[in-house]
mmCIF file of C-alpha atoms and ligand atoms in Angstrom:
data_model
loop_
_atom_site.group_PDB
_atom_site.id
_atom_site.type_symbol
_atom_site.label_atom_id
_atom_site.label_comp_id
_atom_site.label_asym_id
_atom_site.label_seq_id
_atom_site.Cartn_x
_atom_site.Cartn_y
_atom_site.Cartn_z
ATOM 1 C CA MET A 1 0.000 0.000 0.000
ATOM 2 C CA GLU A 2 1.284 3.449 -0.948
ATOM 3 C CA ASP A 3 1.858 6.123 1.656
ATOM 4 C CA ILE A 4 -1.116 8.422 2.262
ATOM 5 C CA ILE A 5 -0.213 12.090 1.755
ATOM 6 C CA PHE A 6 -2.427 15.000 2.769
ATOM 7 C CA LYS A 7 -2.119 18.698 3.611
ATOM 8 C CA ALA A 8 -3.453 20.223 6.822
ATOM 9 C CA LYS A 9 -3.072 23.291 8.998
ATOM 10 C CA ILE A 10 -1.601 23.248 12.486
ATOM 11 C CA ILE A 11 -4.113 24.591 14.991
ATOM 12 C CA GLU A 12 -2.199 23.731 18.168
ATOM 13 C CA LYS A 13 1.427 22.963 19.054
ATOM 14 C CA ASN A 14 1.856 22.078 22.705
ATOM 15 C CA GLU A 15 3.321 19.716 25.263
ATOM 16 C CA ASN A 16 1.728 17.616 28.029
ATOM 17 C CA LYS A 17 3.061 14.839 30.285
ATOM 18 C CA LYS A 18 2.842 12.371 27.374
ATOM 19 C CA GLY A 19 5.071 14.564 25.207
ATOM 20 C CA LYS A 20 4.996 17.108 22.399
ATOM 21 C CA TYR A 21 1.765 17.076 20.386
ATOM 22 C CA ILE A 22 0.193 18.713 17.356
ATOM 23 C CA ILE A 23 -3.499 19.155 16.605
ATOM 24 C CA LEU A 24 -4.415 19.636 12.931
ATOM 25 C CA ASN A 25 -7.516 21.226 11.398
ATOM 26 C CA HIS A 26 -8.198 17.820 9.839
ATOM 27 C CA THR A 27 -6.357 14.494 9.866
ATOM 28 C CA GLU A 28 -6.330 11.048 8.334
ATOM 29 C CA PHE A 29 -4.090 9.556 11.052
ATOM 30 C CA TYR A 30 -5.924 6.642 12.727
ATOM 31 C CA PRO A 31 -5.559 6.857 16.539
ATOM 32 C CA ASP A 32 -3.981 4.139 18.721
ATOM 33 C CA GLY A 33 -6.368 1.931 20.657
ATOM 34 C CA LYS A 34 -9.559 2.884 18.767
ATOM 35 C CA GLY A 35 -11.493 -0.363 18.217
ATOM 36 C CA GLY A 36 -8.528 -2.289 19.669
ATOM 37 C CA GLN A 37 -6.413 -1.263 16.696
ATOM 38 C CA LEU A 38 -2.885 0.200 16.574
ATOM 39 C CA GLY A 39 -2.598 3.757 15.302
ATOM 40 C CA ASP A 40 -0.926 5.113 12.166
ATOM 41 C CA ARG A 41 2.645 6.396 12.079
ATOM 42 C CA GLY A 42 4.289 8.797 9.682
ATOM 43 C CA THR A 43 5.448 12.391 9.520
ATOM 44 C CA ILE A 44 4.139 15.939 9.816
ATOM 45 C CA ASP A 45 6.614 17.973 7.733
ATOM 46 C CA SER A 46 9.953 16.718 9.121
ATOM 47 C CA SER A 47 8.567 15.615 12.515
ATOM 48 C CA LYS A 48 8.072 11.931 13.229
ATOM 49 C CA VAL A 49 4.623 10.924 14.532
ATOM 50 C CA VAL A 50 5.334 8.458 17.372
ATOM 51 C CA LYS A 51 1.832 8.002 18.815
ATOM 52 C CA VAL A 52 -1.694 9.150 17.980
ATOM 53 C CA ASP A 53 -4.257 9.650 20.760
ATOM 54 C CA ILE A 54 -7.934 10.529 20.637
ATOM 55 C CA SER A 55 -9.391 12.525 23.524
ATOM 56 C CA ASP A 56 -12.502 14.767 23.648
ATOM 57 C CA ASN A 57 -12.929 14.107 19.902
ATOM 58 C CA LYS A 58 -9.543 15.728 19.288
ATOM 59 C CA ILE A 59 -6.701 13.840 17.634
ATOM 60 C CA PHE A 60 -3.335 14.391 19.354
ATOM 61 C CA HIS A 61 -0.371 13.653 17.073
ATOM 62 C CA PHE A 62 2.599 13.064 19.396
ATOM 63 C CA VAL A 63 5.851 13.947 17.662
ATOM 64 C CA ASP A 64 9.550 13.470 18.400
ATOM 65 C CA GLU A 65 10.109 17.198 17.830
ATOM 66 C CA PHE A 66 8.008 20.129 16.685
ATOM 67 C CA PRO A 67 8.013 21.065 12.974
ATOM 68 C CA SER A 68 9.270 24.578 12.255
ATOM 69 C CA ALA A 69 5.893 25.578 10.735
ATOM 70 C CA LYS A 70 3.923 27.923 12.993
ATOM 71 C CA SER A 71 0.243 27.627 13.952
ATOM 72 C CA ASN A 72 -2.201 28.195 11.080
ATOM 73 C CA LYS A 73 0.491 27.297 8.545
ATOM 74 C CA GLU A 74 0.012 24.419 6.130
ATOM 75 C CA VAL A 75 2.043 21.229 6.675
ATOM 76 C CA THR A 76 2.488 18.052 4.625
ATOM 77 C CA CYS A 77 1.441 14.873 6.396
ATOM 78 C CA ILE A 78 2.529 11.397 5.321
ATOM 79 C CA ILE A 79 1.046 8.187 6.758
ATOM 80 C CA SER A 80 3.128 5.001 6.378
ATOM 81 C CA GLY A 81 1.211 2.834 3.910
ATOM 82 C CA GLU A 82 3.122 -0.302 4.840
ATOM 83 C CA ARG A 83 2.177 -0.043 8.503
ATOM 84 C CA ARG A 84 -1.430 0.855 7.649
ATOM 85 C CA ARG A 85 -1.572 -2.245 5.434
ATOM 86 C CA ASN A 86 -0.159 -4.508 8.175
ATOM 87 C CA ILE A 87 -2.696 -3.162 10.639
ATOM 88 C CA SER A 88 -5.480 -3.613 8.076
ATOM 89 C CA ILE A 89 -4.417 -7.228 7.531
ATOM 90 C CA HIS A 90 -4.423 -7.891 11.313
ATOM 91 C CA HIS A 91 -7.807 -6.249 11.698
ATOM 92 C CA THR A 92 -9.444 -8.042 8.779
ATOM 93 C CA ALA A 93 -8.025 -11.337 10.077
ATOM 94 C CA GLN A 94 -9.683 -10.616 13.412
ATOM 95 C CA HIS A 95 -13.099 -10.211 11.729
ATOM 96 C CA ILE A 96 -12.593 -13.502 9.887
ATOM 97 C CA LEU A 97 -11.412 -15.490 12.937
ATOM 98 C CA SER A 98 -14.097 -14.028 15.224
ATOM 99 C CA GLY A 99 -16.657 -14.819 12.473
ATOM 100 C CA ALA A 100 -15.414 -18.411 12.314
ATOM 101 C CA PHE A 101 -15.818 -18.982 16.078
ATOM 102 C CA PHE A 102 -19.271 -17.395 15.908
ATOM 103 C CA ASN A 103 -20.498 -19.305 12.848
ATOM 104 C CA LEU A 104 -19.197 -22.674 14.019
ATOM 105 C CA PHE A 105 -19.804 -22.594 17.781
ATOM 106 C CA ASP A 106 -21.891 -19.489 18.508
ATOM 107 C CA ILE A 107 -18.955 -18.125 20.523
ATOM 108 C CA GLU A 108 -18.714 -14.339 20.646
ATOM 109 C CA THR A 109 -15.604 -12.177 20.669
ATOM 110 C CA VAL A 110 -15.757 -9.869 23.684
ATOM 111 C CA SER A 111 -12.562 -7.920 23.048
ATOM 112 C CA PHE A 112 -9.710 -7.479 20.627
ATOM 113 C CA HIS A 113 -6.133 -6.340 21.175
ATOM 114 C CA MET A 114 -3.466 -5.643 18.574
ATOM 115 C CA GLU A 115 0.332 -5.683 18.920
ATOM 116 C CA GLU A 116 2.895 -5.077 16.177
ATOM 117 C CA ASN A 117 3.393 -8.783 15.365
ATOM 118 C CA TYR A 118 0.323 -10.506 16.738
ATOM 119 C CA CYS A 119 -3.227 -9.964 17.998
ATOM 120 C CA THR A 120 -5.454 -11.467 20.640
ATOM 121 C CA ILE A 121 -9.205 -11.929 20.880
ATOM 122 C CA ASP A 122 -11.049 -12.845 24.058
ATOM 123 C CA LEU A 123 -13.843 -15.352 23.465
ATOM 124 C CA SER A 124 -16.991 -15.501 25.586
ATOM 125 C CA THR A 125 -16.283 -18.994 26.868
ATOM 126 C CA PRO A 126 -14.139 -20.336 29.720
ATOM 127 C CA ASN A 127 -13.515 -23.602 27.859
ATOM 128 C CA ILE A 128 -12.518 -24.415 24.336
ATOM 129 C CA SER A 129 -10.872 -27.498 22.878
ATOM 130 C CA GLN A 130 -7.827 -27.726 20.654
ATOM 131 C CA GLU A 131 -10.080 -29.322 17.996
ATOM 132 C CA GLU A 132 -12.537 -26.411 18.089
ATOM 133 C CA ILE A 133 -9.692 -23.952 17.679
ATOM 134 C CA GLU A 134 -8.318 -25.934 14.751
ATOM 135 C CA ASP A 135 -11.768 -26.057 13.122
ATOM 136 C CA ALA A 136 -12.194 -22.289 13.456
ATOM 137 C CA GLU A 137 -8.660 -21.704 12.187
ATOM 138 C CA GLU A 138 -9.335 -23.907 9.166
ATOM 139 C CA LEU A 139 -12.621 -22.193 8.321
ATOM 140 C CA ALA A 140 -10.968 -18.764 8.705
ATOM 141 C CA ASN A 141 -8.204 -19.747 6.281
ATOM 142 C CA LYS A 142 -10.760 -21.084 3.775
ATOM 143 C CA ILE A 143 -12.357 -17.622 3.801
ATOM 144 C CA VAL A 144 -8.897 -16.083 3.273
ATOM 145 C CA MET A 145 -8.141 -18.424 0.375
ATOM 146 C CA ALA A 146 -11.540 -17.796 -1.250
ATOM 147 C CA ASN A 147 -10.317 -14.180 -1.685
ATOM 148 C CA VAL A 148 -13.783 -12.645 -1.322
ATOM 149 C CA PRO A 149 -14.250 -8.854 -1.261
ATOM 150 C CA VAL A 150 -14.379 -7.067 2.109
ATOM 151 C CA ARG A 151 -17.316 -4.652 1.754
ATOM 152 C CA LYS A 152 -17.283 -1.357 3.675
ATOM 153 C CA TYR A 153 -20.367 0.857 3.803
ATOM 154 C CA PHE A 154 -22.501 3.070 6.033
ATOM 155 C CA VAL A 155 -26.096 2.366 7.091
ATOM 156 C CA ASN A 156 -28.720 4.364 8.955
ATOM 157 C CA LYS A 157 -30.631 3.155 12.027
ATOM 158 C CA GLU A 158 -33.419 1.467 10.030
ATOM 159 C CA GLU A 159 -31.032 -0.341 7.719
ATOM 160 C CA LEU A 160 -28.880 -1.385 10.679
ATOM 161 C CA ALA A 161 -31.882 -2.994 12.402
ATOM 162 C CA LYS A 162 -32.365 -5.330 9.429
ATOM 163 C CA LEU A 163 -28.773 -6.538 9.254
ATOM 164 C CA PRO A 164 -27.668 -9.805 10.955
ATOM 165 C CA ILE A 165 -24.816 -8.139 12.849
ATOM 166 C CA ARG A 166 -22.453 -10.490 14.753
ATOM 167 C CA LYS A 167 -22.038 -8.212 17.763
ATOM 168 C CA LYS A 168 -24.304 -5.195 18.158
ATOM 169 C CA HIS A 169 -23.356 -2.149 20.184
ATOM 170 C CA ALA A 170 -25.037 1.193 20.664
ATOM 171 C CA VAL A 171 -24.213 3.905 18.113
ATOM 172 C CA THR A 172 -25.548 7.295 17.150
ATOM 173 C CA GLY A 173 -25.971 8.461 13.560
ATOM 174 C CA LYS A 174 -24.610 6.475 10.638
ATOM 175 C CA THR A 175 -22.902 3.164 11.301
ATOM 176 C CA ARG A 176 -19.980 1.771 9.345
ATOM 177 C CA ILE A 177 -20.392 -1.860 8.366
ATOM 178 C CA ILE A 178 -17.664 -4.331 7.394
ATOM 179 C CA GLU A 179 -19.138 -7.251 5.495
ATOM 180 C CA ILE A 180 -17.535 -10.438 4.275
ATOM 181 C CA PRO A 181 -20.386 -11.745 2.092
ATOM 182 C CA ASP A 182 -22.194 -14.878 3.325
ATOM 183 C CA PHE A 183 -19.859 -15.053 6.325
ATOM 184 C CA ASP A 184 -19.689 -12.068 8.667
ATOM 185 C CA ILE A 185 -21.255 -8.633 9.147
ATOM 186 C CA SER A 186 -19.740 -6.355 11.799
ATOM 187 C CA MET A 187 -19.978 -2.746 12.937
ATOM 188 C CA CYS A 188 -16.445 -1.328 12.756
ATOM 189 C CA GLY A 189 -14.677 1.959 12.144
ATOM 190 C CA GLY A 190 -11.196 0.479 11.718
ATOM 191 C CA THR A 191 -9.007 -0.078 8.671
ATOM 192 C CA HIS A 192 -9.347 -3.256 6.600
ATOM 193 C CA VAL A 193 -8.012 -4.759 3.376
ATOM 194 C CA ASN A 194 -10.186 -4.965 0.221
ATOM 195 C CA TYR A 195 -10.022 -8.733 -0.337
ATOM 196 C CA THR A 196 -9.712 -11.514 2.246
ATOM 197 C CA GLY A 197 -6.836 -13.058 0.235
ATOM 198 C CA GLU A 198 -4.610 -10.123 1.240
ATOM 199 C CA VAL A 199 -4.501 -11.558 4.784
ATOM 200 C CA GLY A 200 -2.345 -14.426 3.448
ATOM 201 C CA VAL A 201 -2.831 -16.804 6.340
ATOM 202 C CA ILE A 202 -4.253 -16.757 9.893
ATOM 203 C CA LYS A 203 -2.421 -18.861 12.485
ATOM 204 C CA VAL A 204 -3.431 -19.344 16.100
ATOM 205 C CA THR A 205 -0.226 -19.509 18.135
ATOM 206 C CA LYS A 206 -1.485 -19.848 21.699
ATOM 207 C CA TYR A 207 -4.654 -19.932 23.807
ATOM 208 C CA GLU A 208 -5.185 -19.439 27.512
ATOM 209 C CA ARG A 209 -7.984 -18.927 29.995
ATOM 210 C CA VAL A 210 -8.226 -15.405 31.450
ATOM 211 C CA LYS A 211 -10.216 -14.200 34.457
ATOM 212 C CA LYS A 212 -11.819 -17.685 34.660
ATOM 213 C CA THR A 213 -14.433 -16.585 32.102
ATOM 214 C CA PHE A 214 -12.725 -16.041 28.751
ATOM 215 C CA GLN A 215 -10.434 -17.848 26.389
ATOM 216 C CA ARG A 216 -7.734 -15.588 24.974
ATOM 217 C CA ILE A 217 -6.697 -16.602 21.471
ATOM 218 C CA HIS A 218 -3.328 -15.309 20.207
ATOM 219 C CA PHE A 219 -2.988 -15.243 16.440
ATOM 220 C CA THR A 220 -0.711 -13.934 13.769
ATOM 221 C CA THR A 221 -1.160 -13.271 10.059
ATOM 222 C CA GLY A 222 0.591 -13.062 6.682
ATOM 223 C CA ILE A 223 4.380 -12.611 6.777
ATOM 224 C CA ASN A 224 4.344 -12.601 10.607
ATOM 225 C CA ALA A 225 2.736 -16.052 10.519
ATOM 226 C CA LEU A 226 5.372 -17.239 8.055
ATOM 227 C CA LYS A 227 8.164 -15.908 10.313
ATOM 228 C CA ASP A 228 6.556 -17.678 13.272
ATOM 229 C CA TYR A 229 6.420 -20.905 11.264
ATOM 230 C CA GLN A 230 10.074 -20.503 10.214
ATOM 231 C CA ASN A 231 11.117 -19.950 13.830
ATOM 232 C CA LYS A 232 9.177 -22.978 15.060
ATOM 233 C CA THR A 233 10.614 -25.144 12.285
ATOM 234 C CA LYS A 234 14.102 -24.066 13.373
ATOM 235 C CA ILE A 235 13.383 -24.863 17.040
ATOM 236 C CA LEU A 236 11.864 -28.218 16.193
ATOM 237 C CA SER A 237 14.688 -29.305 13.914
ATOM 238 C CA THR A 238 17.298 -28.190 16.479
ATOM 239 C CA ILE A 239 15.642 -30.274 19.214
ATOM 240 C CA SER A 240 15.237 -33.116 16.770
ATOM 241 C CA ASN A 241 18.982 -33.007 15.993
ATOM 242 C CA PHE A 242 19.916 -32.792 19.693
ATOM 243 C CA LEU A 243 17.896 -35.887 20.453
ATOM 244 C CA THR A 244 18.650 -37.635 17.141
ATOM 245 C CA THR A 245 14.950 -38.343 16.820
ATOM 246 C CA GLY A 246 12.444 -37.707 14.017
ATOM 247 C CA GLU A 247 10.081 -34.771 14.647
ATOM 248 C CA ASN A 248 7.044 -37.045 14.969
ATOM 249 C CA GLU A 249 8.732 -39.162 17.657
ATOM 250 C CA LEU A 250 9.896 -36.152 19.737
ATOM 251 C CA ILE A 251 6.982 -36.116 22.203
ATOM 252 C CA GLU A 252 7.415 -39.782 23.058
ATOM 253 C CA LYS A 253 11.192 -39.321 23.325
ATOM 254 C CA ILE A 254 10.916 -36.329 25.684
ATOM 255 C CA LYS A 255 8.347 -38.118 27.850
ATOM 256 C CA ASN A 256 10.774 -41.036 28.198
ATOM 257 C CA LEU A 257 13.688 -38.734 28.988
ATOM 258 C CA LEU A 258 11.713 -37.005 31.747
ATOM 259 C CA LYS A 259 10.702 -40.361 33.206
ATOM 260 C CA GLU A 260 14.323 -41.520 33.118
ATOM 261 C CA SER A 261 15.532 -38.288 34.692
ATOM 262 C CA LYS A 262 13.024 -38.628 37.550
ATOM 263 C CA HIS A 263 14.157 -42.190 38.145
ATOM 264 C CA LEU A 264 17.821 -41.105 38.131
ATOM 265 C CA GLN A 265 17.084 -38.323 40.595
ATOM 266 C CA LYS A 266 15.554 -40.844 42.993
ATOM 267 C CA GLU A 267 18.541 -43.151 42.536
ATOM 268 C CA THR A 268 20.948 -40.273 43.184
ATOM 269 C CA VAL A 269 19.219 -39.375 46.449
ATOM 270 C CA LYS A 270 19.384 -43.006 47.554
ATOM 271 C CA LEU A 271 23.069 -43.345 46.642
ATOM 272 C CA LYS A 272 23.967 -40.037 48.226
ATOM 273 C CA ASN A 273 22.357 -41.216 51.436
ATOM 274 C CA GLU A 274 24.382 -44.411 51.324
ATOM 275 C CA LEU A 275 27.574 -42.495 50.573
ATOM 276 C CA LEU A 276 27.041 -40.098 53.483
ATOM 277 C CA ARG A 277 26.400 -43.032 55.817
ATOM 278 C CA TYR A 278 29.749 -44.592 54.844
ATOM 279 C CA MET A 279 31.491 -41.251 55.138
ATOM 280 C CA ALA A 280 29.999 -40.792 58.612
ATOM 281 C CA LYS A 281 31.188 -44.240 59.737
ATOM 282 C CA ASP A 282 34.678 -43.322 58.547
ATOM 283 C CA LEU A 283 34.677 -39.830 60.002
ATOM 284 C CA ILE A 284 33.691 -40.781 63.534
ATOM 285 C CA LYS A 285 36.960 -42.758 63.759
ATOM 286 C CA GLU A 286 38.679 -39.361 63.807
ATOM 287 C CA SER A 287 36.738 -38.174 66.861
ATOM 288 C CA LYS A 288 38.823 -37.343 69.957
ATOM 289 C CA ARG A 289 38.132 -37.029 73.656
ATOM 290 C CA ILE A 290 38.046 -33.391 74.657
ATOM 291 C CA GLY A 291 37.065 -32.622 78.213
ATOM 292 C CA LYS A 292 34.065 -34.820 79.000
ATOM 293 C CA PHE A 293 33.015 -35.515 75.412
ATOM 294 C CA ASP A 294 33.956 -37.312 72.195
ATOM 295 C CA VAL A 295 34.349 -34.563 69.628
ATOM 296 C CA LEU A 296 34.697 -34.604 65.859
ATOM 297 C CA ILE A 297 35.895 -31.352 64.328
ATOM 298 C CA LYS A 298 36.704 -31.405 60.624
ATOM 299 C CA GLU A 299 36.658 -29.415 57.409
ATOM 300 C CA ILE A 300 34.599 -31.043 54.643
ATOM 301 C CA LYS A 301 35.655 -29.880 51.180
ATOM 302 C CA ASP A 302 33.730 -30.074 47.917
ATOM 303 C CA TYR A 303 30.320 -30.867 49.431
ATOM 304 C CA PRO A 304 27.317 -28.529 49.474
ATOM 305 C CA LYS A 305 25.814 -27.219 52.695
ATOM 306 C CA GLU A 306 22.873 -29.681 52.579
ATOM 307 C CA ASP A 307 25.256 -32.658 52.469
ATOM 308 C CA ILE A 308 27.309 -31.371 55.382
ATOM 309 C CA ILE A 309 24.139 -30.961 57.468
ATOM 310 C CA ALA A 310 23.058 -34.507 56.577
ATOM 311 C CA LEU A 311 26.547 -35.842 57.290
ATOM 312 C CA SER A 312 26.691 -34.117 60.661
ATOM 313 C CA LYS A 313 23.364 -35.701 61.671
ATOM 314 C CA LYS A 314 24.470 -39.122 60.427
ATOM 315 C CA CYS A 315 27.652 -38.954 62.531
ATOM 316 C CA ILE A 316 25.745 -38.440 65.798
ATOM 317 C CA SER A 317 23.330 -41.268 64.948
ATOM 318 C CA GLU A 318 26.338 -43.640 64.784
ATOM 319 C CA LYS A 319 27.947 -42.694 68.116
ATOM 320 C CA PRO A 320 27.332 -40.361 71.122
ATOM 321 C CA LEU A 321 29.245 -37.399 69.830
ATOM 322 C CA LEU A 322 29.575 -33.692 69.357
ATOM 323 C CA THR A 323 30.359 -32.958 65.700
ATOM 324 C CA ILE A 324 31.575 -29.708 64.218
ATOM 325 C CA LEU A 325 31.782 -29.930 60.427
ATOM 326 C CA TYR A 326 32.630 -26.866 58.384
ATOM 327 C CA ARG A 327 33.268 -25.714 54.845
ATOM 328 C CA LYS A 328 34.986 -22.569 53.631
ATOM 329 C CA ASP A 329 33.566 -20.542 50.824
ATOM 330 C CA ASN A 330 33.338 -16.748 50.951
ATOM 331 C CA GLU A 331 32.615 -17.294 54.612
ATOM 332 C CA THR A 332 32.923 -20.299 56.912
ATOM 333 C CA GLU A 333 29.806 -22.381 57.296
ATOM 334 C CA ILE A 334 29.627 -24.575 60.374
ATOM 335 C CA ALA A 335 27.196 -27.387 61.162
ATOM 336 C CA ILE A 336 27.235 -28.360 64.859
ATOM 337 C CA SER A 337 25.176 -31.267 66.144
ATOM 338 C CA LYS A 338 25.193 -33.361 69.268
ATOM 339 C CA SER A 339 23.784 -36.657 70.525
ATOM 340 C CA ASP A 340 21.296 -36.534 73.384
ATOM 341 C CA LYS A 341 23.919 -37.933 75.768
ATOM 342 C CA VAL A 342 26.302 -35.032 75.132
ATOM 343 C CA ASN A 343 25.390 -32.597 77.858
ATOM 344 C CA ILE A 344 26.517 -29.297 76.412
ATOM 345 C CA ASP A 345 24.480 -26.149 75.762
ATOM 346 C CA LEU A 346 24.705 -25.307 72.064
ATOM 347 C CA MET A 347 22.687 -22.112 72.469
ATOM 348 C CA GLU A 348 25.238 -20.884 74.983
ATOM 349 C CA LEU A 349 28.021 -21.796 72.547
ATOM 350 C CA LYS A 350 26.304 -19.732 69.862
ATOM 351 C CA GLU A 351 25.956 -16.799 72.224
ATOM 352 C CA GLU A 352 29.661 -16.885 73.178
ATOM 353 C CA LEU A 353 30.696 -17.210 69.530
ATOM 354 C CA SER A 354 28.541 -14.169 68.710
ATOM 355 C CA LYS A 355 30.416 -12.087 71.273
ATOM 356 C CA ARG A 356 33.756 -12.848 69.635
ATOM 357 C CA PHE A 357 32.834 -13.237 65.902
ATOM 358 C CA LYS A 358 30.329 -11.888 63.422
ATOM 359 C CA VAL A 359 27.877 -14.805 63.392
ATOM 360 C CA ARG A 360 24.716 -15.417 61.321
ATOM 361 C CA GLY A 361 22.396 -18.419 61.322
ATOM 362 C CA GLY A 362 20.950 -20.355 64.228
ATOM 363 C CA GLY A 363 19.198 -23.550 65.254
ATOM 364 C CA ASN A 364 18.347 -25.217 68.532
ATOM 365 C CA ASN A 365 20.111 -26.971 71.393
ATOM 366 C CA LYS A 366 20.620 -30.109 69.253
ATOM 367 C CA PHE A 367 21.741 -28.571 65.991
ATOM 368 C CA LEU A 368 23.259 -25.300 64.812
ATOM 369 C CA ILE A 369 24.082 -24.039 61.341
ATOM 370 C CA LEU A 370 26.217 -20.902 61.519
ATOM 371 C CA GLN A 371 28.038 -18.623 59.112
ATOM 372 C CA ILE A 372 31.148 -16.862 60.405
ATOM 373 C CA ASN A 373 32.770 -14.026 58.467
ATOM 374 C CA GLU A 374 36.389 -14.594 59.545
ATOM 375 C CA ASP A 375 37.623 -18.085 60.238
ATOM 376 C CA GLU A 376 40.749 -17.272 62.272
ATOM 377 C CA GLY A 377 40.525 -18.885 65.651
ATOM 378 C CA PHE A 378 36.938 -20.157 65.631
ATOM 379 C CA LYS A 379 38.129 -23.791 66.001
ATOM 380 C CA GLU A 380 40.253 -23.005 69.046
ATOM 381 C CA PHE A 381 37.413 -20.933 70.475
ATOM 382 C CA ILE A 382 34.953 -23.865 70.218
ATOM 383 C CA LEU A 383 37.455 -26.390 71.620
ATOM 384 C CA ASP A 384 38.107 -24.088 74.561
ATOM 385 C CA PHE A 385 34.352 -23.807 75.190
ATOM 386 C CA ILE A 386 34.037 -27.616 75.193
ATOM 387 C CA GLN A 387 36.886 -27.999 77.674
ATOM 388 C CA ARG A 388 35.307 -25.496 80.046
ATOM 389 C CA ASN A 389 32.042 -27.526 80.106
HETATM 390 ZN ZN1 ZN B 1 -12.774 -3.955 11.947
#
């Protein structure tokens, strides 16, 4: 579609919190958001139109910078034909897809939203099946391929009353009608293509329930749909190559992999448990008598915090013991646990440690997990505490 060029006079040049705007004595720029549609873009003299708003029946053309022309002077306005055409394709596709859901299943479209590369419609149903969506998508594409004219005309109140409109809403004065013969008649003031074939293709890409009452259908059209298809083909063939599996066998393959991974996770937990039990049996041999208690104090390298906690608890289940296991990372992490028979107050130990070091963490009288900023001397400090008890 060629760019639309028209002349107009500036009647207001001003700025509000949304930015710099121009109001013209007349305009052909379609505003953003009207009828769910995106607005036109283009230029007013050398200024770029970045957004078009409608408010109090006035059209605000937001521009990157003001044109040099003063108020009441004539300016040349250019609307991007390519963008207008893309928007028209999206919008016409919406009529066709909404018409398909209505004709097949009596499902109404309650709202429509347009983005640059895709659109959404909200359908008046909380539930819809994949098959129903595919049926509507197929019917919509048959209408596209039939390349029937998209009729645009105005009717008065009496004529409007006689028309089988898909979704009626209150209007005053003349009403603009968009008709796809023998398929769909809608009231709409937006921009549309002249023949359904111009839409190219309509592809539903996603659907989801919203607000528990609607189904939101995401769809894309024409070149955008082709790009989406190209991207999905690329993703699918990459996964297919990774897994050295044909595309049609991928679902089964991934299901099996997930099952296997779950099984392996369970196995790993079991083996880890076993390993820690053996480690504990070995470690307690290194425990020494300090004061009244058997004490194991040892650095455990290359194991995560969770394992050290588990190991510490396993040690005391093997033998009446006080264990202090620690690992050094950015700070020193210490797991302290004791058997019931070891009569020492761990909360008091924590309190004394806190007086001497910067300590975080906590626990109870049976188990402590602490982080200490500096590690110099904490071992000696704990051993001294044990001897005093
Ligand atoms: Zn429309």
